[in-house]
Short mmCIF file of C-alpha atoms and ligand atoms in Angstrom, two decimals:
data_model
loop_
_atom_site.label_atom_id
_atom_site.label_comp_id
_atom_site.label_asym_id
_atom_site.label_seq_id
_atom_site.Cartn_x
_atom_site.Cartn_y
_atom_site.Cartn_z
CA UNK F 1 0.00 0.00 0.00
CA UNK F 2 2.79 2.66 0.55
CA UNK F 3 4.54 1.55 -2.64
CA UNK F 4 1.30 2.09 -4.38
CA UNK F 5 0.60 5.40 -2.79
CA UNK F 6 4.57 6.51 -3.57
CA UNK F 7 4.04 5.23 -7.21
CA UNK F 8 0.88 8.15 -7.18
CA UNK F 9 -2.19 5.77 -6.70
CA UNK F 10 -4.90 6.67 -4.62
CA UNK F 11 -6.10 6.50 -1.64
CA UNK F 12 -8.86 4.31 -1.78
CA UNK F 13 -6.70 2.14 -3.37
CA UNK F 14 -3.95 1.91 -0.98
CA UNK F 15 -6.60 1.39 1.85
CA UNK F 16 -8.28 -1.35 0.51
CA UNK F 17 -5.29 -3.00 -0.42
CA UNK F 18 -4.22 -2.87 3.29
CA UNK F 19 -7.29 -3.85 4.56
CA UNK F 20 -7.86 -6.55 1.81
CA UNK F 21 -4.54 -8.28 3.09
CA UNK F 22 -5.23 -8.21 6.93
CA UNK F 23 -8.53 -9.81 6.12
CA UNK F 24 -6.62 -12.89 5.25
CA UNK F 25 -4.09 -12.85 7.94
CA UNK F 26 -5.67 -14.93 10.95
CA UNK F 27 -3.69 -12.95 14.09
CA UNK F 28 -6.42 -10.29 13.54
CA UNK F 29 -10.14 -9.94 14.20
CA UNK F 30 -11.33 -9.35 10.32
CA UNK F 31 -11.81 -12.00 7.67
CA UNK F 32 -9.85 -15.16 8.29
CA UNK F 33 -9.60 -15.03 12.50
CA UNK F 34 -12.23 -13.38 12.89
CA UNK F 35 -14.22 -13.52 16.17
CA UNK F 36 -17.67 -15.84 16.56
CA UNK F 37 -21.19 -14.53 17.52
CA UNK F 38 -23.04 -16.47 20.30
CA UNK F 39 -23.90 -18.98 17.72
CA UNK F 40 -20.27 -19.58 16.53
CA UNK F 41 -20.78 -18.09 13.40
CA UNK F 42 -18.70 -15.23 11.91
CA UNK F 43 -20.78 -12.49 11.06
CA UNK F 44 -18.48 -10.28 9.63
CA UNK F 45 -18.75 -5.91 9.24
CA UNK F 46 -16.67 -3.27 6.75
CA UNK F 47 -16.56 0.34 5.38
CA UNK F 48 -14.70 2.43 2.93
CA UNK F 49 -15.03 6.22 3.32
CA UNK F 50 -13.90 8.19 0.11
CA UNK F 51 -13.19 11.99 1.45
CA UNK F 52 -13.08 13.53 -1.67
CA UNK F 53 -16.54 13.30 -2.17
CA UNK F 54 -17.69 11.47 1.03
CA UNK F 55 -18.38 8.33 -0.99
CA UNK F 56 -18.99 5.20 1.43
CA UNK F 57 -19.82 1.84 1.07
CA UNK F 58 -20.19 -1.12 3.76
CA UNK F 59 -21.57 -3.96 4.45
CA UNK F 60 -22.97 -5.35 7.73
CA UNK F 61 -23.34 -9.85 8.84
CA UNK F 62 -21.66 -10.95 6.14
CA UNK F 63 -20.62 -14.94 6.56
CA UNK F 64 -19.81 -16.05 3.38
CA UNK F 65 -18.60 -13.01 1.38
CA UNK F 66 -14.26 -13.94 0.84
CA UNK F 67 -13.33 -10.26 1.31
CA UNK F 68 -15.60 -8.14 2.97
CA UNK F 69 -14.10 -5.02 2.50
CA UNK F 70 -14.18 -5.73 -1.70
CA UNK F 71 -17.73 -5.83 -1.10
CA UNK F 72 -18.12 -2.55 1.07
CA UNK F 73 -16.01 -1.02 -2.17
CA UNK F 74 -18.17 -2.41 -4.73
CA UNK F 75 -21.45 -0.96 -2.80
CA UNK F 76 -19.87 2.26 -3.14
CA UNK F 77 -18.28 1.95 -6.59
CA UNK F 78 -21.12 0.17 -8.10
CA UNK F 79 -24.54 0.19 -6.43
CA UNK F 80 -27.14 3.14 -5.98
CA UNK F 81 -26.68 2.44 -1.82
CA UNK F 82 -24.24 2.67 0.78
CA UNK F 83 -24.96 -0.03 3.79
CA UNK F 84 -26.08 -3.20 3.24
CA UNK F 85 -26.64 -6.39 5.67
CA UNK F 86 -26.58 -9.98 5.78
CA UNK F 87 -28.57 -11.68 3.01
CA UNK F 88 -29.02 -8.61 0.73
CA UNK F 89 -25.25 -7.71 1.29
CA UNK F 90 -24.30 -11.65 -0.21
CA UNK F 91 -26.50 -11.94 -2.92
CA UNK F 92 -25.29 -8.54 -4.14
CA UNK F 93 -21.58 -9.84 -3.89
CA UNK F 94 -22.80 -12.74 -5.82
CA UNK F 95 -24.30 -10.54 -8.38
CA UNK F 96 -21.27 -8.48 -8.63
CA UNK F 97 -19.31 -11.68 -9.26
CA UNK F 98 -17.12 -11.20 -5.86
CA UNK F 99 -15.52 -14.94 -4.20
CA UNK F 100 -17.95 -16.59 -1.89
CA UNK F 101 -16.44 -18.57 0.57
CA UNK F 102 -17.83 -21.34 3.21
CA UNK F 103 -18.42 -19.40 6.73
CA UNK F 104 -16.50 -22.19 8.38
CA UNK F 105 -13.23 -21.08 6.02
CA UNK F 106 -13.07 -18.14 8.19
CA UNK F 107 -12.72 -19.94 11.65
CA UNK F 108 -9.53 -20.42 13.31
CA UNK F 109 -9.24 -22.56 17.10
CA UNK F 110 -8.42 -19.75 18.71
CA UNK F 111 -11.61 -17.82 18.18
CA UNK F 112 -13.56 -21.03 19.29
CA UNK F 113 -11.63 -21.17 22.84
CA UNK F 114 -12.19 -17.57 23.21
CA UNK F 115 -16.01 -18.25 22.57
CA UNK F 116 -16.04 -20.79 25.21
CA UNK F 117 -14.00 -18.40 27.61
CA UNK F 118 -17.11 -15.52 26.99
CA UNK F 119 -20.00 -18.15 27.45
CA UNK F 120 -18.42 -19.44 30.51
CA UNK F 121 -17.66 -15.59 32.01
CA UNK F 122 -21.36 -14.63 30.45
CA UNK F 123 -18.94 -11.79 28.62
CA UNK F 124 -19.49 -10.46 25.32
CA UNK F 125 -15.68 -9.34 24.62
CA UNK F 126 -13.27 -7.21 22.76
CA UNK F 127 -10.79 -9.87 20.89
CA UNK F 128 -7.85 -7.16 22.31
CA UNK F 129 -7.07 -6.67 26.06
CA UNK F 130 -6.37 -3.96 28.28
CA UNK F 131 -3.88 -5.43 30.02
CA UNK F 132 -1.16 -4.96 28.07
CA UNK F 133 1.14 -7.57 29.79
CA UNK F 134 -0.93 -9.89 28.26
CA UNK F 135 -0.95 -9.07 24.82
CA UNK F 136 1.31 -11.69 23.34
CA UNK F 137 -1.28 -14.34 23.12
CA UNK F 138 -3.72 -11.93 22.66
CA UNK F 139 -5.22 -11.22 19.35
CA UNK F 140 -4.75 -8.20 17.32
CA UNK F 141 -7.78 -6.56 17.11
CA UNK F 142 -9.97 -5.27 14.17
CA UNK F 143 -8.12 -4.11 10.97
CA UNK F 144 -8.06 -0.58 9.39
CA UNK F 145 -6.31 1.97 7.43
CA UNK F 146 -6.12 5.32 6.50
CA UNK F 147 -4.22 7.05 4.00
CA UNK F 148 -3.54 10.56 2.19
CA UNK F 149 -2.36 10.20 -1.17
CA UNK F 150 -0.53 12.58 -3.44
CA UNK F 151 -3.61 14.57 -4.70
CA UNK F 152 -4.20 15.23 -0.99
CA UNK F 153 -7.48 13.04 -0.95
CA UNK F 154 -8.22 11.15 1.78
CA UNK F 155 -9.80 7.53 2.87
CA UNK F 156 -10.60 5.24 5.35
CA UNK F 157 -11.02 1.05 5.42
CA UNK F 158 -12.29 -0.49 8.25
CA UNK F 159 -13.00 -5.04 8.56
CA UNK F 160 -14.01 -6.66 12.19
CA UNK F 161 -15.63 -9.67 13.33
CA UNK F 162 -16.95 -7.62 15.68
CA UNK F 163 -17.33 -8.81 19.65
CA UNK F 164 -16.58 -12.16 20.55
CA UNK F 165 -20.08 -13.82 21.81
CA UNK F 166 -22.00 -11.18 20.38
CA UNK F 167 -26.02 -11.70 19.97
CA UNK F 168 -26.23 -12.65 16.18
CA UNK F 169 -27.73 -9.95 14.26
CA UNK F 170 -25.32 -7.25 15.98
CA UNK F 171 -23.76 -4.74 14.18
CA UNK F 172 -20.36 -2.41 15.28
CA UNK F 173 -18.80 1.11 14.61
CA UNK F 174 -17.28 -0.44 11.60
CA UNK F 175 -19.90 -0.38 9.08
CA UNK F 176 -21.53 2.95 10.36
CA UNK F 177 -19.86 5.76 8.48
CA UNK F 178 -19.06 8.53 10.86
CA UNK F 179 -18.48 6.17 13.78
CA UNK F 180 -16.11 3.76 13.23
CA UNK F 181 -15.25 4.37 9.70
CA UNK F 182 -14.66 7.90 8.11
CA UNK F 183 -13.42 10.23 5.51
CA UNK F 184 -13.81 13.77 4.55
CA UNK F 185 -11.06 15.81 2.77
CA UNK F 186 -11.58 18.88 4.52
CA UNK F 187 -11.16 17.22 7.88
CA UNK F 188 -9.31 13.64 8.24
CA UNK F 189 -9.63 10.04 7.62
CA UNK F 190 -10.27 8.11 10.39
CA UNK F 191 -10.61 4.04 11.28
CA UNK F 192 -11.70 2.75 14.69
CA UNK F 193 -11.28 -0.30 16.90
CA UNK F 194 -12.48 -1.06 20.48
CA UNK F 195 -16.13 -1.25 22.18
CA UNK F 196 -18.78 -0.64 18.95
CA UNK F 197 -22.04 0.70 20.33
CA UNK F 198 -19.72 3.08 22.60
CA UNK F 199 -18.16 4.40 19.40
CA UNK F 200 -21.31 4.33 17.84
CA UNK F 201 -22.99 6.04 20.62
CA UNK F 202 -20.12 9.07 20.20
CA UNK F 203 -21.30 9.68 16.16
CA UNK F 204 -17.08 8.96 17.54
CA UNK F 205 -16.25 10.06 12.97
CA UNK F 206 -18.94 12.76 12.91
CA UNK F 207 -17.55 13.82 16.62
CA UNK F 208 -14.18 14.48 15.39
CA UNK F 209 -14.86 16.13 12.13
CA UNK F 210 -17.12 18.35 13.94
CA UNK F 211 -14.71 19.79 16.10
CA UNK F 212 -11.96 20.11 13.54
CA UNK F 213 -14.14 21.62 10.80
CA UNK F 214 -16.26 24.13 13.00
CA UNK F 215 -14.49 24.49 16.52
CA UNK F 216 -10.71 24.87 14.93
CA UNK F 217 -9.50 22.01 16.96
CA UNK F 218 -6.16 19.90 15.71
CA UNK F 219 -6.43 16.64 14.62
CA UNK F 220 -5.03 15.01 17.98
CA UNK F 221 -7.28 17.32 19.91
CA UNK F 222 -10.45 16.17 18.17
CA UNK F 223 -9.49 12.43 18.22
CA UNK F 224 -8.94 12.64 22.05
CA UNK F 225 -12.01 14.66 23.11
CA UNK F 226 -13.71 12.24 20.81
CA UNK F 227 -12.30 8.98 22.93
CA UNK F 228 -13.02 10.65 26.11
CA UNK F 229 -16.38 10.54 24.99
CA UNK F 230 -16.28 7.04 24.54
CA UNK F 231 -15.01 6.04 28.18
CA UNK F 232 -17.63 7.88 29.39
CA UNK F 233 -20.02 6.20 27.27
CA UNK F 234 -18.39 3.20 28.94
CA UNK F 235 -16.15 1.97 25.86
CA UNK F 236 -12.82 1.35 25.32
CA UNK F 237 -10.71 1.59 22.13
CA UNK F 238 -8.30 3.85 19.70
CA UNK F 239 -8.23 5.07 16.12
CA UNK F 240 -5.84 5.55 13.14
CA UNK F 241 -6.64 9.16 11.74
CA UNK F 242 -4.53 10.98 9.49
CA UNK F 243 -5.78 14.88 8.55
CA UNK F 244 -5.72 16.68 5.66
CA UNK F 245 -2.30 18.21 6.00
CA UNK F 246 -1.00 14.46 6.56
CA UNK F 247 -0.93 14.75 9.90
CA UNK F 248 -0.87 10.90 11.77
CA UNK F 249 -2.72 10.63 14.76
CA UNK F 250 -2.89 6.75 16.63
CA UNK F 251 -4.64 7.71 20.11
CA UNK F 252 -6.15 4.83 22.32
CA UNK F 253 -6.74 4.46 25.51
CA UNK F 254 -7.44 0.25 25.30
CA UNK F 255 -4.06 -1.31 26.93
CA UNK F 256 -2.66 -1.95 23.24
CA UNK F 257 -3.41 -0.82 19.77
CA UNK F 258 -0.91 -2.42 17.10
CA UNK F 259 -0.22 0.10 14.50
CA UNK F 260 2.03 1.05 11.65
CA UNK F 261 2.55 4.29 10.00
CA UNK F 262 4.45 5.66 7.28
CA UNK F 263 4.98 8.62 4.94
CA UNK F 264 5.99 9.83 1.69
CA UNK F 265 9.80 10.20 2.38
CA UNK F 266 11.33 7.16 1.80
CA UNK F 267 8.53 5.27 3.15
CA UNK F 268 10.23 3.49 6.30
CA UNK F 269 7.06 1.36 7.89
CA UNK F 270 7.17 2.14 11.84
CA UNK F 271 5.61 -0.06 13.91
CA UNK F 272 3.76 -0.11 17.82
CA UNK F 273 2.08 -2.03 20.13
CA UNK F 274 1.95 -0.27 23.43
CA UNK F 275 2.00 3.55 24.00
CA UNK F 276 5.23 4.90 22.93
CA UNK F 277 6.34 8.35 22.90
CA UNK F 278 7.66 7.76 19.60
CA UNK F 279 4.47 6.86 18.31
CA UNK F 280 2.22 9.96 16.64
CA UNK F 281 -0.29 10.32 19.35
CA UNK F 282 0.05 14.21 17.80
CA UNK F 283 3.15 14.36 16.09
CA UNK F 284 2.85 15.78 12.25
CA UNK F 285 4.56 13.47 10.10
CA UNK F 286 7.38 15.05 7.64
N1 LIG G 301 -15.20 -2.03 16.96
C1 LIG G 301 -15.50 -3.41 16.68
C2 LIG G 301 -16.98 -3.65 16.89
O1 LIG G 301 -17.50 -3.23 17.89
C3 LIG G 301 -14.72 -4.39 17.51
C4 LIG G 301 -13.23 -4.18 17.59
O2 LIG G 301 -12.74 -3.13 17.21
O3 LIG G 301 -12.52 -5.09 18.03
O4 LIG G 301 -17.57 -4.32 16.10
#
């Protein structure tokens, strides 16, 4: 994704591309290793956010779609609408010739144990903890990304299984454009993780852009009045955001949030886990 970006390509390219490949990696909560619904199903969520013209597409339940994000792009590249669930959402990809895939494909043991832990607690969980210590075993959390790209337009990707032992039927930040998932050139881009109906409960997208675009806040500023909101509301979590003068911000205030960032010179990939003062909780990026 940063090659393509360097090479001049968009965007919404680049963050699809990112989010396309963590779908398939099983150490995260999106795609393959995803987490199960109180049924043991995947039911899987995803948005694109297009800031040059607020173009969005997601889809919501999805078990048997292979990439859910390609199908969150297609609804917003080529159908009249920009959410759809379950059902609907499938036989659209299906339409749109996009690979099925058996629900079961997307199951990993992991996810299954941590379904058992829930049901035995009664807990319907985040997949990442907030005790940091343990984080090695741990999994990694919804995927997003974010990106500005040489035109200065901006997007935003978000895929999640969603809550381990969640009731089936539940849908997260993720799909909702401006909660989890958001993008408007004259603001930021911005990609959530952490407690959904907290985020979703904070408009957490609309929250931000609000206070950049008509209270003259910074980008860092916005993003952390915006997540105070969110504990209050009783949620934790982070984002990735990135602003419109390519300005990174990675706040959280869950234990962990793995990130990686990068920019145009040179394109070294930095990676974090924990908080870091090296890490662009506010820090422009040259
Ligand atoms: N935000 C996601 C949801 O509530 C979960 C997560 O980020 O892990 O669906």
């Amino acid at each position: 994704a940063v090659a393509l970006l360097q090479a001049g390509g968009s965007a919404v390219d680049a963050v699809s591309l990112a989010v396309e490949r963590l779908e398939q990696c099983p150490l995260f909560n999106a795609g393959v290793g995803a987490v199960l619904n109180r049924d043991g199903l995947p039911e899987l969520d995803a948005a694109i956010a297009r800031g040059e013209d607020r173009g969005t597409g997601a889809v919501a339940g999805v078990s048997r779609v292979g990439s859910p994000i390609r199908l969150a792009r297609a609804v917003m590249e080529r159908s009249p609408h920009v959410l759809f669930s379950a059902d609907g959402a499938e036989a659209l990809a299906r339409q749109l010739g996009l690979p099925m895939v058996d629900p079961q494909s997307f199951i990993i043991p992991l996810r299954l144990e941590q379904l058992a832990a829930a049901k035995r607690s009664g807990s319907i969980a985040l997949d990442h903890v907030d005790d940091a210590s343990a984080a090695p075993d741990a999994a990694f959390g919804t995927v997003g990304a974010v990106a500005r790209d040489s035109r200065g337009h901006l997007a935003a990707a978000t895929s999640t299984g969603g809550l381990t032992n969640k009731l089936p039927g539940r849908i997260g930040d993720t799909a909702v454009f401006g909660a989890g998932t958001f993008a408007d050139d004259g603001s930021c881009a911005l990609s959530c993780t952490g407690t959904g109906e907290s985020f979703i409960r904070a408009a957490f997208g609309q929250a931000v852009h609000g206070r950049m675009r008509w209270g003259g806040m910074s980008l860092a500023d916005a993003c952390q009045a915006a997540l105070d909101d969110v504990r209050k509301l009783g949620g934790t979590g982070g984002c990735i955001a990135i602003d419109r003068d390519g300005t990174i911000c990675l706040p959280f205030n869950s234990g962990v949030l793995f990130r990686a960032w990068s920019s145009a010179d040179g394109g070294a990939i930095r990676t974090a886990v924990w908080s870091d003062s090296a890490s662009p909780q506010s820090a422009p990026i040259p």
